[in-house]
PDB file of C-alpha atoms in Angstrom:
ATOM      1  CA  MET A   1     -11.517  25.475   0.564  1.00 42.00           C
ATOM      2  CA  ALA A   2     -14.882  24.027   1.497  1.00 45.00           C
ATOM      3  CA  ASN A   3     -17.656  26.568   1.812  1.00 49.00           C
ATOM      4  CA  ILE A   4     -18.853  25.368   5.221  1.00 47.00           C
ATOM      5  CA  HIS A   5     -21.474  27.435   7.059  1.00 52.00           C
ATOM      6  CA  ASN A   6     -22.945  25.984  10.259  1.00 73.00           C
ATOM      7  CA  VAL A   7     -21.920  22.333  10.201  1.00 80.00           C
ATOM      8  CA  THR A   8     -18.665  21.433  11.955  1.00 84.00           C
ATOM      9  CA  GLU A   9     -19.271  17.694  12.263  1.00 89.00           C
ATOM     10  CA  PHE A  10     -21.339  14.887  10.780  1.00 93.00           C
ATOM     11  CA  ILE A  11     -23.226  12.225  12.733  1.00 93.00           C
ATOM     12  CA  PHE A  12     -23.287   8.619  11.505  1.00 94.00           C
ATOM     13  CA  LEU A  13     -26.382   6.495  12.050  1.00 91.00           C
ATOM     14  CA  GLY A  14     -24.183   3.405  11.795  1.00 89.00           C
ATOM     15  CA  LEU A  15     -25.270  -0.132  11.025  1.00 89.00           C
ATOM     16  CA  SER A  16     -27.859  -0.489  13.780  1.00 86.00           C
ATOM     17  CA  HIS A  17     -29.476   1.398  16.679  1.00 87.00           C
ATOM     18  CA  ASN A  18     -29.816  -1.760  18.795  1.00 89.00           C
ATOM     19  CA  GLN A  19     -27.176  -1.880  21.545  1.00 90.00           C
ATOM     20  CA  GLU A  20     -27.003  -5.680  21.598  1.00 92.00           C
ATOM     21  CA  VAL A  21     -26.543  -5.815  17.840  1.00 92.00           C
ATOM     22  CA  GLN A  22     -23.792  -3.191  18.110  1.00 93.00           C
ATOM     23  CA  ARG A  23     -21.914  -5.263  20.705  1.00 93.00           C
ATOM     24  CA  VAL A  24     -22.072  -8.336  18.482  1.00 95.00           C
ATOM     25  CA  CYS A  25     -20.980  -6.261  15.482  1.00 94.00           C
ATOM     26  CA  PHE A  26     -18.044  -4.879  17.498  1.00 95.00           C
ATOM     27  CA  VAL A  27     -16.670  -8.378  18.130  1.00 96.00           C
ATOM     28  CA  VAL A  28     -17.367  -9.546  14.569  1.00 96.00           C
ATOM     29  CA  PHE A  29     -15.780  -6.545  12.842  1.00 96.00           C
ATOM     30  CA  LEU A  30     -12.811  -6.507  15.213  1.00 97.00           C
ATOM     31  CA  LEU A  31     -12.090 -10.129  14.316  1.00 97.00           C
ATOM     32  CA  LEU A  32     -12.641  -9.470  10.607  1.00 96.00           C
ATOM     33  CA  TYR A  33     -10.363  -6.426  10.578  1.00 97.00           C
ATOM     34  CA  THR A  34      -7.652  -8.348  12.436  1.00 97.00           C
ATOM     35  CA  ALA A  35      -7.941 -11.119   9.846  1.00 95.00           C
ATOM     36  CA  ILE A  36      -7.713  -8.544   7.013  1.00 96.00           C
ATOM     37  CA  VAL A  37      -4.514  -7.029   8.373  1.00 96.00           C
ATOM     38  CA  VAL A  38      -2.888 -10.348   9.290  1.00 94.00           C
ATOM     39  CA  GLY A  39      -3.879 -12.118   6.065  1.00 92.00           C
ATOM     40  CA  ASN A  40      -2.776  -9.370   3.697  1.00 94.00           C
ATOM     41  CA  LEU A  41       0.366  -8.592   5.699  1.00 94.00           C
ATOM     42  CA  LEU A  42       1.251 -12.283   5.587  1.00 91.00           C
ATOM     43  CA  MET A  43       0.940 -12.142   1.799  1.00 91.00           C
ATOM     44  CA  VAL A  44       3.252  -9.111   1.628  1.00 92.00           C
ATOM     45  CA  VAL A  45       5.861 -10.722   3.905  1.00 91.00           C
ATOM     46  CA  THR A  46       5.654 -14.065   2.086  1.00 89.00           C
ATOM     47  CA  VAL A  47       6.309 -12.479  -1.314  1.00 89.00           C
ATOM     48  CA  ALA A  48       9.144 -10.339   0.071  1.00 88.00           C
ATOM     49  CA  ALA A  49      10.816 -13.274   1.848  1.00 86.00           C
ATOM     50  CA  SER A  50      10.485 -15.947  -0.835  1.00 85.00           C
ATOM     51  CA  ARG A  51      12.880 -16.182  -3.779  1.00 81.00           C
ATOM     52  CA  ASN A  52      10.398 -18.434  -5.613  1.00 81.00           C
ATOM     53  CA  LEU A  53       7.806 -15.648  -5.706  1.00 83.00           C
ATOM     54  CA  GLY A  54       9.919 -13.191  -7.663  1.00 83.00           C
ATOM     55  CA  SER A  55       7.746 -13.022 -10.786  1.00 87.00           C
ATOM     56  CA  PRO A  56       5.829  -9.818 -11.677  1.00 90.00           C
ATOM     57  CA  MET A  57       2.520 -11.460 -10.745  1.00 88.00           C
ATOM     58  CA  TYR A  58       3.588 -11.788  -7.105  1.00 89.00           C
ATOM     59  CA  PHE A  59       5.219  -8.360  -7.155  1.00 92.00           C
ATOM     60  CA  PHE A  60       1.826  -6.852  -8.059  1.00 93.00           C
ATOM     61  CA  LEU A  61       0.027  -9.159  -5.624  1.00 91.00           C
ATOM     62  CA  SER A  62       2.114  -7.885  -2.705  1.00 93.00           C
ATOM     63  CA  TYR A  63       1.206  -4.288  -3.581  1.00 95.00           C
ATOM     64  CA  LEU A  64      -2.451  -5.266  -3.933  1.00 94.00           C
ATOM     65  CA  SER A  65      -2.383  -6.789  -0.440  1.00 94.00           C
ATOM     66  CA  PHE A  66      -0.776  -3.635   0.959  1.00 96.00           C
ATOM     67  CA  VAL A  67      -3.435  -1.465  -0.711  1.00 96.00           C
ATOM     68  CA  GLU A  68      -6.164  -3.712   0.714  1.00 94.00           C
ATOM     69  CA  ILE A  69      -4.885  -3.074   4.243  1.00 96.00           C
ATOM     70  CA  CYS A  70      -4.852   0.685   3.635  1.00 96.00           C
ATOM     71  CA  TYR A  71      -8.252   0.671   1.915  1.00 96.00           C
ATOM     72  CA  SER A  72      -9.956  -1.221   4.723  1.00 95.00           C
ATOM     73  CA  SER A  73      -8.194   0.904   7.356  1.00 96.00           C
ATOM     74  CA  THR A  74      -9.850   4.094   6.084  1.00 96.00           C
ATOM     75  CA  THR A  75     -13.274   2.939   7.313  1.00 95.00           C
ATOM     76  CA  VAL A  76     -13.226  -0.191   9.491  1.00 96.00           C
ATOM     77  CA  PRO A  77     -11.290   1.084  12.574  1.00 96.00           C
ATOM     78  CA  LYS A  78     -13.681   4.057  12.798  1.00 95.00           C
ATOM     79  CA  LEU A  79     -16.652   1.697  12.466  1.00 95.00           C
ATOM     80  CA  ILE A  80     -15.306  -0.526  15.269  1.00 96.00           C
ATOM     81  CA  LEU A  81     -14.784   2.427  17.621  1.00 95.00           C
ATOM     82  CA  ASP A  82     -18.221   3.886  16.827  1.00 94.00           C
ATOM     83  CA  LEU A  83     -19.888   0.614  17.814  1.00 93.00           C
ATOM     84  CA  LEU A  84     -18.783   1.337  21.407  1.00 92.00           C
ATOM     85  CA  VAL A  85     -20.125   4.897  21.644  1.00 91.00           C
ATOM     86  CA  GLU A  86     -23.577   6.412  21.475  1.00 89.00           C
ATOM     87  CA  LYS A  87     -22.676   9.470  19.402  1.00 90.00           C
ATOM     88  CA  LYS A  88     -20.926   8.429  16.196  1.00 93.00           C
ATOM     89  CA  SER A  89     -19.460  11.697  14.948  1.00 93.00           C
ATOM     90  CA  ILE A  90     -16.714  12.866  12.624  1.00 93.00           C
ATOM     91  CA  SER A  91     -15.491  16.376  11.910  1.00 92.00           C
ATOM     92  CA  VAL A  92     -16.094  17.862   8.463  1.00 89.00           C
ATOM     93  CA  TRP A  93     -12.358  17.862   7.779  1.00 90.00           C
ATOM     94  CA  GLY A  94     -12.113  14.295   9.068  1.00 93.00           C
ATOM     95  CA  CYS A  95     -14.914  13.365   6.707  1.00 93.00           C
ATOM     96  CA  MET A  96     -13.133  14.933   3.748  1.00 92.00           C
ATOM     97  CA  THR A  97      -9.909  13.149   4.717  1.00 94.00           C
ATOM     98  CA  GLN A  98     -11.704   9.819   4.929  1.00 95.00           C
ATOM     99  CA  LEU A  99     -13.326  10.461   1.544  1.00 93.00           C
ATOM    100  CA  PHE A 100      -9.993  11.276  -0.059  1.00 95.00           C
ATOM    101  CA  PHE A 101      -8.077   8.259   1.205  1.00 96.00           C
ATOM    102  CA  MET A 102     -10.918   5.838   0.569  1.00 94.00           C
ATOM    103  CA  HIS A 103     -11.115   6.834  -3.098  1.00 93.00           C
ATOM    104  CA  PHE A 104      -7.338   7.121  -3.331  1.00 96.00           C
ATOM    105  CA  PHE A 105      -6.764   3.512  -2.259  1.00 96.00           C
ATOM    106  CA  GLY A 106      -9.892   2.310  -4.075  1.00 92.00           C
ATOM    107  CA  GLY A 107      -8.773   3.945  -7.318  1.00 92.00           C
ATOM    108  CA  THR A 108      -5.258   2.547  -6.874  1.00 95.00           C
ATOM    109  CA  GLU A 109      -6.714  -0.937  -6.450  1.00 92.00           C
ATOM    110  CA  ILE A 110      -8.713  -0.581  -9.677  1.00 91.00           C
ATOM    111  CA  PHE A 111      -5.573   0.340 -11.615  1.00 92.00           C
ATOM    112  CA  LEU A 112      -3.555  -2.436  -9.937  1.00 93.00           C
ATOM    113  CA  LEU A 113      -6.139  -5.050 -10.911  1.00 91.00           C
ATOM    114  CA  THR A 114      -5.960  -3.769 -14.488  1.00 90.00           C
ATOM    115  CA  VAL A 115      -2.154  -3.985 -14.436  1.00 92.00           C
ATOM    116  CA  MET A 116      -2.371  -7.548 -13.094  1.00 89.00           C
ATOM    117  CA  ALA A 117      -4.678  -8.496 -15.970  1.00 88.00           C
ATOM    118  CA  TYR A 118      -2.140  -7.092 -18.443  1.00 90.00           C
ATOM    119  CA  ASP A 119       0.565  -9.125 -16.712  1.00 90.00           C
ATOM    120  CA  ARG A 120      -1.455 -12.344 -17.168  1.00 86.00           C
ATOM    121  CA  TYR A 121      -2.072 -11.432 -20.819  1.00 87.00           C
ATOM    122  CA  ALA A 122       1.661 -10.933 -21.424  1.00 88.00           C
ATOM    123  CA  ALA A 123       2.571 -14.160 -19.587  1.00 85.00           C
ATOM    124  CA  ILE A 124       0.069 -16.355 -21.433  1.00 84.00           C
ATOM    125  CA  CYS A 125      -0.181 -14.748 -24.872  1.00 84.00           C
ATOM    126  CA  LYS A 126       3.439 -13.518 -25.214  1.00 85.00           C
ATOM    127  CA  PRO A 127       5.458 -16.106 -23.240  1.00 83.00           C
ATOM    128  CA  LEU A 128       8.641 -15.765 -25.289  1.00 85.00           C
ATOM    129  CA  HIS A 129       8.774 -12.007 -24.745  1.00 87.00           C
ATOM    130  CA  TYR A 130       7.324 -11.963 -21.216  1.00 88.00           C
ATOM    131  CA  THR A 131      10.559 -11.316 -19.332  1.00 88.00           C
ATOM    132  CA  SER A 132      11.430  -8.361 -21.564  1.00 90.00           C
ATOM    133  CA  ILE A 133       7.872  -6.950 -21.574  1.00 90.00           C
ATOM    134  CA  MET A 134       7.432  -7.207 -17.794  1.00 92.00           C
ATOM    135  CA  ASN A 135      10.924  -6.432 -16.516  1.00 91.00           C
ATOM    136  CA  ARG A 136      11.478  -4.904 -13.085  1.00 90.00           C
ATOM    137  CA  GLN A 137      11.607  -1.355 -14.381  1.00 94.00           C
ATOM    138  CA  VAL A 138       8.328  -1.724 -16.263  1.00 94.00           C
ATOM    139  CA  CYS A 139       6.674  -3.300 -13.212  1.00 94.00           C
ATOM    140  CA  ALA A 140       7.805  -0.413 -10.998  1.00 95.00           C
ATOM    141  CA  VAL A 141       6.495   2.126 -13.520  1.00 96.00           C
ATOM    142  CA  LEU A 142       3.123   0.347 -13.737  1.00 95.00           C
ATOM    143  CA  VAL A 143       2.770   0.347  -9.934  1.00 96.00           C
ATOM    144  CA  GLY A 144       3.680   4.051  -9.902  1.00 96.00           C
ATOM    145  CA  ILE A 145       1.021   4.740 -12.544  1.00 95.00           C
ATOM    146  CA  ALA A 146      -1.525   2.889 -10.389  1.00 95.00           C
ATOM    147  CA  TRP A 147      -0.711   5.110  -7.391  1.00 97.00           C
ATOM    148  CA  VAL A 148      -0.827   8.289  -9.487  1.00 96.00           C
ATOM    149  CA  GLY A 149      -4.079   7.182 -11.117  1.00 93.00           C
ATOM    150  CA  GLY A 150      -5.651   6.585  -7.714  1.00 94.00           C
ATOM    151  CA  PHE A 151      -4.507  10.008  -6.522  1.00 96.00           C
ATOM    152  CA  VAL A 152      -5.882  11.820  -9.590  1.00 93.00           C
ATOM    153  CA  HIS A 153      -9.215   9.999  -9.303  1.00 92.00           C
ATOM    154  CA  SER A 154      -9.569  10.816  -5.598  1.00 93.00           C
ATOM    155  CA  PHE A 155      -8.410  14.421  -5.988  1.00 93.00           C
ATOM    156  CA  ALA A 156     -11.023  14.972  -8.697  1.00 91.00           C
ATOM    157  CA  GLN A 157     -13.761  13.612  -6.421  1.00 89.00           C
ATOM    158  CA  ILE A 158     -12.697  15.847  -3.536  1.00 91.00           C
ATOM    159  CA  LEU A 159     -12.591  18.908  -5.799  1.00 90.00           C
ATOM    160  CA  LEU A 160     -16.260  18.284  -6.595  1.00 87.00           C
ATOM    161  CA  ILE A 161     -17.271  18.032  -2.916  1.00 87.00           C
ATOM    162  CA  PHE A 162     -15.152  20.850  -1.425  1.00 81.00           C
ATOM    163  CA  PRO A 163     -17.077  23.843  -2.832  1.00 80.00           C
ATOM    164  CA  LEU A 164     -20.397  22.618  -1.376  1.00 83.00           C
ATOM    165  CA  SER A 165     -22.123  24.332   1.552  1.00 82.00           C
ATOM    166  CA  PHE A 166     -23.201  22.282   4.570  1.00 84.00           C
ATOM    167  CA  CYS A 167     -25.667  24.188   6.755  1.00 81.00           C
ATOM    168  CA  GLY A 168     -27.725  21.332   8.220  1.00 75.00           C
ATOM    169  CA  PRO A 169     -28.933  18.676   8.774  1.00 84.00           C
ATOM    170  CA  ASN A 170     -25.702  16.832   9.488  1.00 89.00           C
ATOM    171  CA  VAL A 171     -26.843  13.196   9.910  1.00 91.00           C
ATOM    172  CA  ILE A 172     -25.364  10.631   7.502  1.00 91.00           C
ATOM    173  CA  ASP A 173     -27.269   7.363   7.154  1.00 89.00           C
ATOM    174  CA  HIS A 174     -24.083   5.336   6.818  1.00 90.00           C
ATOM    175  CA  TYR A 175     -21.094   4.194   8.875  1.00 92.00           C
ATOM    176  CA  PHE A 176     -18.487   6.237   6.970  1.00 93.00           C
ATOM    177  CA  CYS A 177     -18.264   9.295   4.739  1.00 92.00           C
ATOM    178  CA  ASP A 178     -19.033   8.402   1.155  1.00 87.00           C
ATOM    179  CA  LEU A 179     -19.764  10.730  -1.723  1.00 84.00           C
ATOM    180  CA  LEU A 180     -23.479  10.178  -2.261  1.00 83.00           C
ATOM    181  CA  PRO A 181     -24.573  10.275   1.428  1.00 86.00           C
ATOM    182  CA  VAL A 182     -22.526  13.462   1.973  1.00 88.00           C
ATOM    183  CA  LEU A 183     -23.910  14.952  -1.224  1.00 86.00           C
ATOM    184  CA  LYS A 184     -27.446  14.644   0.168  1.00 85.00           C
ATOM    185  CA  LEU A 185     -26.557  17.014   3.026  1.00 87.00           C
ATOM    186  CA  ALA A 186     -25.400  19.891   0.818  1.00 86.00           C
ATOM    187  CA  CYS A 187     -27.538  23.041   0.883  1.00 85.00           C
ATOM    188  CA  SER A 188     -27.016  23.912  -2.780  1.00 78.00           C
ATOM    189  CA  ASP A 189     -28.185  22.174  -5.936  1.00 77.00           C
ATOM    190  CA  THR A 190     -26.026  19.081  -6.468  1.00 78.00           C
ATOM    191  CA  PHE A 191     -27.452  17.627  -9.680  1.00 80.00           C
ATOM    192  CA  LEU A 192     -24.468  18.560 -11.858  1.00 83.00           C
ATOM    193  CA  ILE A 193     -21.924  17.605  -9.186  1.00 84.00           C
ATOM    194  CA  GLY A 194     -23.680  14.282  -8.655  1.00 79.00           C
ATOM    195  CA  LEU A 195     -23.537  13.642 -12.386  1.00 80.00           C
ATOM    196  CA  LEU A 196     -19.812  14.453 -12.499  1.00 83.00           C
ATOM    197  CA  ILE A 197     -19.180  12.144  -9.535  1.00 81.00           C
ATOM    198  CA  VAL A 198     -20.966   9.316 -11.338  1.00 78.00           C
ATOM    199  CA  ILE A 199     -18.958  10.028 -14.494  1.00 78.00           C
ATOM    200  CA  ASN A 200     -15.670  10.045 -12.574  1.00 77.00           C
ATOM    201  CA  GLY A 201     -16.276   7.059 -10.306  1.00 75.00           C
ATOM    202  CA  GLY A 202     -18.730   4.956 -12.276  1.00 71.00           C
ATOM    203  CA  THR A 203     -17.079   5.363 -15.644  1.00 76.00           C
ATOM    204  CA  LEU A 204     -13.666   4.475 -14.207  1.00 78.00           C
ATOM    205  CA  SER A 205     -15.122   1.280 -12.735  1.00 78.00           C
ATOM    206  CA  VAL A 206     -17.004   0.283 -15.888  1.00 78.00           C
ATOM    207  CA  ILE A 207     -14.176   1.018 -18.335  1.00 82.00           C
ATOM    208  CA  SER A 208     -11.650  -0.846 -16.165  1.00 83.00           C
ATOM    209  CA  PHE A 209     -14.077  -3.756 -15.742  1.00 80.00           C
ATOM    210  CA  VAL A 210     -14.687  -3.972 -19.512  1.00 83.00           C
ATOM    211  CA  VAL A 211     -10.937  -3.850 -20.220  1.00 83.00           C
ATOM    212  CA  LEU A 212     -10.379  -6.622 -17.676  1.00 83.00           C
ATOM    213  CA  LEU A 213     -13.102  -8.819 -19.161  1.00 82.00           C
ATOM    214  CA  ALA A 214     -11.811  -8.206 -22.690  1.00 84.00           C
ATOM    215  CA  SER A 215      -8.268  -9.190 -21.670  1.00 84.00           C
ATOM    216  CA  TYR A 216      -9.496 -12.473 -20.212  1.00 82.00           C
ATOM    217  CA  VAL A 217     -11.579 -13.225 -23.290  1.00 83.00           C
ATOM    218  CA  VAL A 218      -8.382 -12.864 -25.339  1.00 84.00           C
ATOM    219  CA  ILE A 219      -6.538 -15.087 -22.852  1.00 82.00           C
ATOM    220  CA  LEU A 220      -9.215 -17.799 -22.999  1.00 80.00           C
ATOM    221  CA  PHE A 221      -9.151 -17.690 -26.794  1.00 80.00           C
ATOM    222  CA  HIS A 222      -5.362 -18.065 -26.765  1.00 78.00           C
ATOM    223  CA  LEU A 223      -5.485 -21.019 -24.329  1.00 76.00           C
ATOM    224  CA  ARG A 224      -7.147 -23.191 -26.961  1.00 74.00           C
ATOM    225  CA  THR A 225      -3.756 -23.791 -28.565  1.00 71.00           C
ATOM    226  CA  GLN A 226      -1.980 -24.800 -25.337  1.00 69.00           C
ATOM    227  CA  SER A 227      -1.627 -28.201 -23.693  1.00 68.00           C
ATOM    228  CA  SER A 228      -4.066 -29.362 -21.051  1.00 71.00           C
ATOM    229  CA  GLU A 229      -1.464 -28.821 -18.300  1.00 66.00           C
ATOM    230  CA  GLY A 230      -0.753 -25.305 -19.571  1.00 65.00           C
ATOM    231  CA  ARG A 231      -4.466 -24.514 -19.678  1.00 69.00           C
ATOM    232  CA  ARG A 232      -4.968 -25.837 -16.154  1.00 71.00           C
ATOM    233  CA  LYS A 233      -2.159 -23.730 -14.672  1.00 67.00           C
ATOM    234  CA  ALA A 234      -3.190 -20.599 -16.577  1.00 68.00           C
ATOM    235  CA  LEU A 235      -6.855 -20.980 -15.642  1.00 70.00           C
ATOM    236  CA  SER A 236      -5.886 -21.459 -11.989  1.00 69.00           C
ATOM    237  CA  THR A 237      -4.031 -18.130 -11.757  1.00 69.00           C
ATOM    238  CA  CYS A 238      -6.528 -16.284 -13.955  1.00 75.00           C
ATOM    239  CA  GLY A 239      -9.475 -17.757 -12.036  1.00 75.00           C
ATOM    240  CA  SER A 240      -8.224 -16.234  -8.778  1.00 76.00           C
ATOM    241  CA  HIS A 241      -7.821 -12.837 -10.408  1.00 76.00           C
ATOM    242  CA  VAL A 242     -11.238 -12.930 -12.093  1.00 80.00           C
ATOM    243  CA  THR A 243     -12.876 -13.836  -8.770  1.00 81.00           C
ATOM    244  CA  VAL A 244     -11.242 -10.856  -7.034  1.00 83.00           C
ATOM    245  CA  VAL A 245     -12.198  -8.545  -9.912  1.00 83.00           C
ATOM    246  CA  ILE A 246     -15.872  -9.558  -9.727  1.00 84.00           C
ATOM    247  CA  LEU A 247     -15.943  -9.231  -5.919  1.00 83.00           C
ATOM    248  CA  PHE A 248     -14.479  -5.726  -6.076  1.00 83.00           C
ATOM    249  CA  PHE A 249     -16.075  -4.263  -9.195  1.00 81.00           C
ATOM    250  CA  GLY A 250     -19.587  -5.626  -8.670  1.00 80.00           C
ATOM    251  CA  PRO A 251     -20.361  -3.502  -5.576  1.00 82.00           C
ATOM    252  CA  CYS A 252     -18.480  -0.489  -6.983  1.00 78.00           C
ATOM    253  CA  VAL A 253     -20.544  -0.455 -10.160  1.00 75.00           C
ATOM    254  CA  PHE A 254     -23.746  -0.854  -8.113  1.00 79.00           C
ATOM    255  CA  ILE A 255     -22.894   2.105  -5.839  1.00 76.00           C
ATOM    256  CA  TYR A 256     -21.283   4.584  -8.229  1.00 70.00           C
ATOM    257  CA  LEU A 257     -22.898   3.951 -11.605  1.00 68.00           C
ATOM    258  CA  ARG A 258     -26.389   5.182 -10.891  1.00 64.00           C
ATOM    259  CA  PRO A 259     -28.140   8.519 -10.232  1.00 60.00           C
ATOM    260  CA  SER A 260     -26.968  10.409  -7.137  1.00 59.00           C
ATOM    261  CA  ALA A 261     -29.353   8.698  -4.739  1.00 62.00           C
ATOM    262  CA  THR A 262     -28.850   6.412  -1.755  1.00 66.00           C
ATOM    263  CA  LEU A 263     -30.621   3.125  -1.052  1.00 70.00           C
ATOM    264  CA  PRO A 264     -31.139   1.217   2.246  1.00 74.00           C
ATOM    265  CA  VAL A 265     -29.054  -1.674   0.910  1.00 82.00           C
ATOM    266  CA  ASP A 266     -26.028   0.594   0.315  1.00 84.00           C
ATOM    267  CA  LYS A 267     -24.613   0.000   3.796  1.00 87.00           C
ATOM    268  CA  MET A 268     -24.606  -3.779   3.357  1.00 88.00           C
ATOM    269  CA  VAL A 269     -23.018  -3.431  -0.074  1.00 88.00           C
ATOM    270  CA  ALA A 270     -20.391  -1.124   1.473  1.00 89.00           C
ATOM    271  CA  VAL A 271     -19.594  -3.750   4.126  1.00 91.00           C
ATOM    272  CA  PHE A 272     -18.943  -6.159   1.269  1.00 89.00           C
ATOM    273  CA  TYR A 273     -16.370  -4.026  -0.556  1.00 89.00           C
ATOM    274  CA  THR A 274     -14.724  -2.475   2.525  1.00 91.00           C
ATOM    275  CA  VAL A 275     -14.539  -5.629   4.665  1.00 93.00           C
ATOM    276  CA  ILE A 276     -15.408  -8.879   2.885  1.00 91.00           C
ATOM    277  CA  THR A 277     -13.414  -8.340  -0.321  1.00 90.00           C
ATOM    278  CA  PRO A 278     -10.148  -7.325   1.469  1.00 92.00           C
ATOM    279  CA  LEU A 279     -10.656 -10.342   3.744  1.00 92.00           C
ATOM    280  CA  LEU A 280     -11.149 -12.811   0.889  1.00 89.00           C
ATOM    281  CA  ASN A 281      -8.349 -11.615  -1.408  1.00 86.00           C
ATOM    282  CA  PRO A 282      -5.398 -13.310   0.375  1.00 85.00           C
ATOM    283  CA  VAL A 283      -7.518 -16.431   0.903  1.00 84.00           C
ATOM    284  CA  ILE A 284      -8.410 -16.640  -2.795  1.00 83.00           C
ATOM    285  CA  TYR A 285      -4.851 -16.101  -4.002  1.00 78.00           C
ATOM    286  CA  SER A 286      -3.286 -18.507  -1.501  1.00 75.00           C
ATOM    287  CA  LEU A 287      -5.794 -21.374  -1.671  1.00 66.00           C
ATOM    288  CA  ARG A 288      -5.699 -21.544  -5.475  1.00 66.00           C
ATOM    289  CA  ASN A 289      -1.931 -21.163  -5.779  1.00 73.00           C
ATOM    290  CA  SER A 290       0.394 -23.993  -4.773  1.00 75.00           C
ATOM    291  CA  GLU A 291       3.483 -21.739  -5.013  1.00 79.00           C
ATOM    292  CA  VAL A 292       2.061 -19.292  -2.472  1.00 82.00           C
ATOM    293  CA  LYS A 293       1.023 -22.087  -0.116  1.00 80.00           C
ATOM    294  CA  LYS A 294       4.475 -23.648  -0.366  1.00 82.00           C
ATOM    295  CA  ALA A 295       6.172 -20.285   0.248  1.00 82.00           C
ATOM    296  CA  MET A 296       3.979 -19.662   3.307  1.00 81.00           C
ATOM    297  CA  LYS A 297       4.825 -23.110   4.644  1.00 81.00           C
ATOM    298  CA  ASN A 298       8.552 -22.494   4.152  1.00 81.00           C
ATOM    299  CA  LEU A 299       8.279 -19.087   5.826  1.00 78.00           C
ATOM    300  CA  TRP A 300       6.516 -20.672   8.796  1.00 78.00           C
ATOM    301  CA  MET A 301       9.181 -23.384   9.087  1.00 78.00           C
ATOM    302  CA  ARG A 302      11.999 -20.810   8.969  1.00 77.00           C
ATOM    303  CA  THR A 303      10.237 -18.699  11.596  1.00 75.00           C
ATOM    304  CA  THR A 304       9.718 -21.631  13.983  1.00 73.00           C
ATOM    305  CA  LYS A 305      13.360 -22.705  13.583  1.00 66.00           C
ATOM    306  CA  VAL A 306      14.532 -19.203  14.518  1.00 59.00           C
ATOM    307  CA  ASP A 307      12.245 -19.209  17.573  1.00 56.00           C
ATOM    308  CA  GLU A 308      13.600 -22.607  18.689  1.00 58.00           C
ATOM    309  CA  LYS A 309      17.169 -21.305  18.543  1.00 56.00           C
TER     310      LYS A 309
END
């Protein structure tokens, strides 16, 4: 259990002290969060309802969209509510819970993106064996591994934070509980723990990012032997995935692969990976994919026909 002395809650400084700015931010983030939930949920429903989206790529995409909703929901609803109140507080246990689920869903997303890259590699480089390599059972196992990997990653991070003593001050210069800002408030020496956190979080991000880049280098090399139409279709699906990977991994590497120190720009970077990236993912995958757009159109037509009846 956490070795907590005097502190029973943490106080967030939030994004701004200006009341007018907070009101504007409340409206903006409420709209953005609504768009995140609706957009990603629409992707999940579209994949589940369409027979044409039964390939492993869309199976993984639906889980990615679900994880995006969960990931964003660990921080954004609290941020929206805090923009309406003067004292932005969270209990120590609430903070630890937020930390756990944020890294749980974040770690799961990292593993899912890696699995999706492997799926594209198998589809493009091993087309004749693709259906046997990526059968339903294998896909289910890979998704399970992603969830377990996210849990192990998050549990390891929490184990590093729990033994720390918090005896004051209790003010976090952020809008949610993250490892490095919380680490600054510990009473004991945190150099070794900070190093282990960087190794756990930063190394996971870098290794996964390198594996992803390497897989797409192999894919691009393999595409040289395909027809122009085959290259165009493959580059379209891979381009969407690469864009999402860069949007997600860029901020993560910036935050977690450096010494245990916080910077003023960290809050803006956090907004990017907790709000902007989950918002853009369904847009990127739907705009660049004719099959998804067609499936969404068919779903809309079926829904309107049911309402008319």
